[in-house]
Amino acid sequence: MNMNYTAEELAFRDEVRAFLDAKLPEDIAAKVKGFRKLSKEDHQRWQKILSEQGWYATHWPEQYGGVSWTPVQKHIWDEESCRYGVPRSIPFGVNMVAPVIIKFGSEEQKQQYLPRILSGEDWWCQGYSEPGAGSDLASLKTRAVREGDHYIVNGQKTWTTLGQHANMIFCLVRTNTEVKAQEGISFLLIDMNTPGITVRPIITLDGEHEVNEVFFEDVKVPVENLVGEEDKGWTYAKYLLTYERTGLAGIGLSKAALTHLKQLASRRVKNGNPLIQDPTFSQRIAQVEIDLMAAAISNLRIVASVEGGGVPGAESSMLKVRGTEIRQAINDLARRAIGPYAIPFAEEEMDQAYDGEFLSDPDAAPLAAHYFNNRKLSIFGGSNEIQKNIVSKMILGL
Amino acid sequence: MDFRLNEEQQMLQDTVARLVRGEYSFEKRLEYSESELGFSESFWKQLGELGLMAVPFPEELGGFGGTGVEVQSVMTELGRGLCIEPYLQSVVLGGGLISQAGNEQQKEQWLAGIATGETQVAVALQEPQSFYNTNDVETTAEKAGSDYVLNGRKAVVIGGHSADLLVVSARTAGNSRDAAGISLFVIDANAEGLERRSYPTIDGAKGCDLFLNNVKVGADALLGNEGEAADVIEYQVGRAISALCGEAVGVMEVACDLTLDYLKQRKQFGVPIGKFQVLQHRMADMMSELEQARSMAILAASVADEPQSDERRRVIAAAKNVISRSAQFISEKGVQSHGGIGMTWEYNFAHYAKRLVMINHQLGDDDFHLERYAALLEAN
Ligand SMILES: Cc1cc2nc3c(=O)[nH]c(=O)nc-3n(C[C@H](O)[C@H](O)[C@H](O)COP(=O)(O)OP(=O)(O)OC[C@H]3O[C@@H](n4cnc5c(N)ncnc54)[C@H](O)[C@@H]3O)c2cc1C
Ligand SMILES: Cc1cc2nc3c(=O)[nH]c(=O)nc-3n(C[C@H](O)[C@H](O)[C@H](O)COP(=O)(O)OP(=O)(O)OC[C@H]3O[C@@H](n4cnc5c(N)ncnc54)[C@H](O)[C@@H]3O)c2cc1C
């Protein structure tokens, strides 16, 4: 047993740190660390810096412009970038559709889309869920009917994250209604500017516009936008879900959120003393820190097993459940730490550029909203109940 | 023993329920919330006209001397409608402080207006550093002749943005966190030197922080004896906690109903999701939490207007602790059982979910009351 990084891995970590010290814009890092909203421009500015460094596409083979990091190196990148306040890459292009195109797409699709993802020219969104197809994704109804060299698409997608910024959407559509649900699904790449597509915002409980409904009415999609074979989309979708699930546990993000919490609790006072010294509150922090410690080692065990050529199985589902619960617990404590100031909705203070007087702590304004928003962690990417169903099926034999 | 409301109490609750049903559709609530006043002026008026604001006051003020149970009957229905009018602040807490500590002249001056709704009161007991401890008062009131001059800042005054009168705690003697030396003042909202920074709250209401810069008030603004307000505050906060428990039960009832309906309607994998045992058990847990909360609300109501004692203190602390935890449980598990739809602004459940969590941040959270309870723990 050896839990230490090798000399090469340590050198890599130094390289990552030197890069982030030099290149990560401070304003962006401050927003990320304070749970403030990033603009499209923020994402694009950072993506450009990453692309120039050649570190944007960490899940792609080198021949397409990716970096061939080992699982441990990816882990180091993840840890360090969370610690520094690097914005999470919007995953839909680089980490979701790209691996599918690379594995199952045509040569033309690779040439057309991969460079545009690297350069940031295309902004992708994910069109899987529908009003009637959430956990039961295979029951999706959006219909694509072949007519000559086009598909005519009709139906509705929903919960489309950041679809308002996107110019491309990858969709699961039904191309065959005669067969078993999973066998009649195809994977289509659709230009959001095609006539017949309407995007409508869904406002979440914290007042944010982060998700959308996307309506398709007689939308003409060229057949060359089909990925792989018709009716084989489910296979590709499942391949993609394995990419989605890794990282959903958010261990690095929890560590960053815990640091933020401890700093906050050091500044807040209760009975004249720093809140972090309060017996009740410090125990609450200690408990979540201990749970995170365990989850972090579980995460490393998965990383090490993948490094050794293994494929993560039920452990990733278990870690998704625990990891999201831990992050939600940290968000809960941050909200508690500001006491009555969780109640005001001081929207202007959520803006990084705000230069007025703060109601209380400069970091307070987004905390309650962030807590509510992160209820999503246990719902999306396969809800925590679905993850437990997976565990039951995969290893329990129930 | 009988835990049911008597006929009169039931009639009271039905009256509020009818009024809320008439005035508080989901869409209207959003309108009220976004208006400048931050709540419905007409609903507020009607609460007054129907005598509902007079409930806790004596007959000569048009009330019927209602106690904990009657106040909860009103609050539960306001909770069910997710009403954002500052009834708790103005009638229960503001009216309560003036009733208990005010002299005859002060009561005559202010209570009638509160009991009709003509006067809206907000109560400013918290400060930026006080973290729910109402004895942690740094705002000062210095004597200048027969007047007092107040300086300092009060935090998160719900309803303070629109209040006509503010009841403010300030220190006339002693050190921060001493119980002795805290006094209460009734201040006109337009008093010179008083500034309000108003804001919406995350659960749809409005409030403000108060900045007091040399606010001068006469001796007639002092409520009760100088320096002796801590006990009055503790007592009236106890009544307010009981009322808040009533509201919380109403909010939880609706949150549970909506979740249960959704479990029956929503289909995935060809069946209503309520067929999945994990969701059934969770729903059963939510209902059990609601029942625990209901029991503690009843217990709190039974002591709300009783003389102060350690037993009353324990019950109030216990009630707020249980209610806060049940409310958060029902909020979080309710959202989870809904899936994505439970997080959307357009669906009323999400607003119930937010209110439930924010109840924990009012009048002391579950940790605060656990500590209070532990400090009063009986060895046998
Ligand atoms: C903020 C946010 C962003 C999202 N972004 C995207 C996106 O970009 N693209 C996209 O395609 N989708 C996206 N989603 C959708 C997400 O994948 C779905 O919300 C998720 O699959 C759950 O589906 P649902 O919301 O319809 O809930 P439902 O599937 O209706 O589930 C409701 C409840 O029932 C439970 N349940 C369902 N089936 C079972 C079962 N068999 N056993 C036990 N319990 C069960 C669930 O766990 C949940 O608690 C997003 C969702 C959110 C909230
Ligand atoms: C200390 C003790 C004293 C007892 N005294 C008496 C007595 O005096 N007289 C008497 O007649 N019996 C007595 N019992 C027996 C008791 O009633 C049974 O233990 C009980 O009914 C559970 O049955 P089981 O032990 O066979 O467990 P099982 O029924 O086999 O259950 C095993 C587990 O499966 C769960 N489970 C079962 N069915 C479901 C379902 N549909 N959905 C979800 N979960 C399920 C159970 O909750 C449990 O967790 C006693 C038991 C104990 C432990």
PDB file of N, CA and C in Angstrom, chain B residues 260 262-281 283:
ATOM      1  N   LEU B 260     -47.368  14.626  -1.597  1.00  0.00           N
ATOM      2  CA  LEU B 260     -48.135  13.388  -1.711  1.00  0.00           C
ATOM      3  C   LEU B 260     -48.919  13.353  -3.030  1.00  0.00           C
ATOM      4  N   TYR B 262     -48.109  14.778  -5.720  1.00  0.00           N
ATOM      5  CA  TYR B 262     -47.169  14.582  -6.814  1.00  0.00           C
ATOM      6  C   TYR B 262     -46.748  13.115  -6.921  1.00  0.00           C
ATOM      7  N   LEU B 263     -46.566  12.467  -5.783  1.00  0.00           N
ATOM      8  CA  LEU B 263     -46.183  11.047  -5.803  1.00  0.00           C
ATOM      9  C   LEU B 263     -47.256  10.202  -6.497  1.00  0.00           C
ATOM     10  N   LYS B 264     -48.499  10.662  -6.390  1.00  0.00           N
ATOM     11  CA  LYS B 264     -49.590   9.900  -7.015  1.00  0.00           C
ATOM     12  C   LYS B 264     -49.707  10.184  -8.504  1.00  0.00           C
ATOM     13  N   GLN B 265     -49.381  11.431  -8.874  1.00  0.00           N
ATOM     14  CA  GLN B 265     -49.560  11.838 -10.280  1.00  0.00           C
ATOM     15  C   GLN B 265     -48.392  11.476 -11.170  1.00  0.00           C
ATOM     16  N   ARG B 266     -47.200  11.725 -10.690  1.00  0.00           N
ATOM     17  CA  ARG B 266     -46.005  11.626 -11.518  1.00  0.00           C
ATOM     18  C   ARG B 266     -45.703  10.172 -11.834  1.00  0.00           C
ATOM     19  N   LYS B 267     -45.595   9.886 -13.127  1.00  0.00           N
ATOM     20  CA  LYS B 267     -45.257   8.517 -13.512  1.00  0.00           C
ATOM     21  C   LYS B 267     -43.853   8.448 -14.085  1.00  0.00           C
ATOM     22  N   GLN B 268     -43.114   7.459 -13.646  1.00  0.00           N
ATOM     23  CA  GLN B 268     -41.840   7.095 -14.276  1.00  0.00           C
ATOM     24  C   GLN B 268     -41.777   5.573 -14.270  1.00  0.00           C
ATOM     25  N   PHE B 269     -41.131   5.021 -15.265  1.00  0.00           N
ATOM     26  CA  PHE B 269     -41.037   3.561 -15.389  1.00  0.00           C
ATOM     27  C   PHE B 269     -42.434   2.931 -15.390  1.00  0.00           C
ATOM     28  N   GLY B 270     -43.411   3.674 -15.939  1.00  0.00           N
ATOM     29  CA  GLY B 270     -44.740   3.110 -16.117  1.00  0.00           C
ATOM     30  C   GLY B 270     -45.613   3.071 -14.878  1.00  0.00           C
ATOM     31  N   VAL B 271     -45.121   3.591 -13.763  1.00  0.00           N
ATOM     32  CA  VAL B 271     -45.948   3.578 -12.542  1.00  0.00           C
ATOM     33  C   VAL B 271     -45.849   4.939 -11.858  1.00  0.00           C
ATOM     34  N   PRO B 272     -46.855   5.263 -11.037  1.00  0.00           N
ATOM     35  CA  PRO B 272     -46.709   6.478 -10.227  1.00  0.00           C
ATOM     36  C   PRO B 272     -45.478   6.306  -9.333  1.00  0.00           C
ATOM     37  N   ILE B 273     -44.670   7.374  -9.206  1.00  0.00           N
ATOM     38  CA  ILE B 273     -43.435   7.209  -8.420  1.00  0.00           C
ATOM     39  C   ILE B 273     -43.741   6.869  -6.954  1.00  0.00           C
ATOM     40  N   GLY B 274     -44.961   7.153  -6.513  1.00  0.00           N
ATOM     41  CA  GLY B 274     -45.370   6.759  -5.164  1.00  0.00           C
ATOM     42  C   GLY B 274     -45.384   5.251  -4.954  1.00  0.00           C
ATOM     43  N   LYS B 275     -45.261   4.493  -6.028  1.00  0.00           N
ATOM     44  CA  LYS B 275     -45.164   3.032  -5.884  1.00  0.00           C
ATOM     45  C   LYS B 275     -43.772   2.596  -5.410  1.00  0.00           C
ATOM     46  N   PHE B 276     -42.791   3.476  -5.526  1.00  0.00           N
ATOM     47  CA  PHE B 276     -41.443   3.096  -5.095  1.00  0.00           C
ATOM     48  C   PHE B 276     -41.358   3.195  -3.574  1.00  0.00           C
ATOM     49  N   GLN B 277     -40.955   2.097  -2.973  1.00  0.00           N
ATOM     50  CA  GLN B 277     -41.014   2.045  -1.512  1.00  0.00           C
ATOM     51  C   GLN B 277     -40.140   3.107  -0.852  1.00  0.00           C
ATOM     52  N   VAL B 278     -39.026   3.420  -1.495  1.00  0.00           N
ATOM     53  CA  VAL B 278     -38.140   4.421  -0.889  1.00  0.00           C
ATOM     54  C   VAL B 278     -38.862   5.772  -0.777  1.00  0.00           C
ATOM     55  N   LEU B 279     -39.700   6.073  -1.755  1.00  0.00           N
ATOM     56  CA  LEU B 279     -40.450   7.330  -1.691  1.00  0.00           C
ATOM     57  C   LEU B 279     -41.628   7.230  -0.721  1.00  0.00           C
ATOM     58  N   GLN B 280     -42.217   6.043  -0.629  1.00  0.00           N
ATOM     59  CA  GLN B 280     -43.297   5.848   0.362  1.00  0.00           C
ATOM     60  C   GLN B 280     -42.763   6.068   1.768  1.00  0.00           C
ATOM     61  N   HIS B 281     -41.633   5.440   2.045  1.00  0.00           N
ATOM     62  CA  HIS B 281     -41.081   5.568   3.396  1.00  0.00           C
ATOM     63  C   HIS B 281     -40.689   7.011   3.682  1.00  0.00           C
ATOM     64  N   MET B 283     -42.061   9.639   2.431  1.00  0.00           N
ATOM     65  CA  MET B 283     -43.302  10.382   2.661  1.00  0.00           C
ATOM     66  C   MET B 283     -43.817  10.097   4.077  1.00  0.00           C
TER      67      MET B 283
END
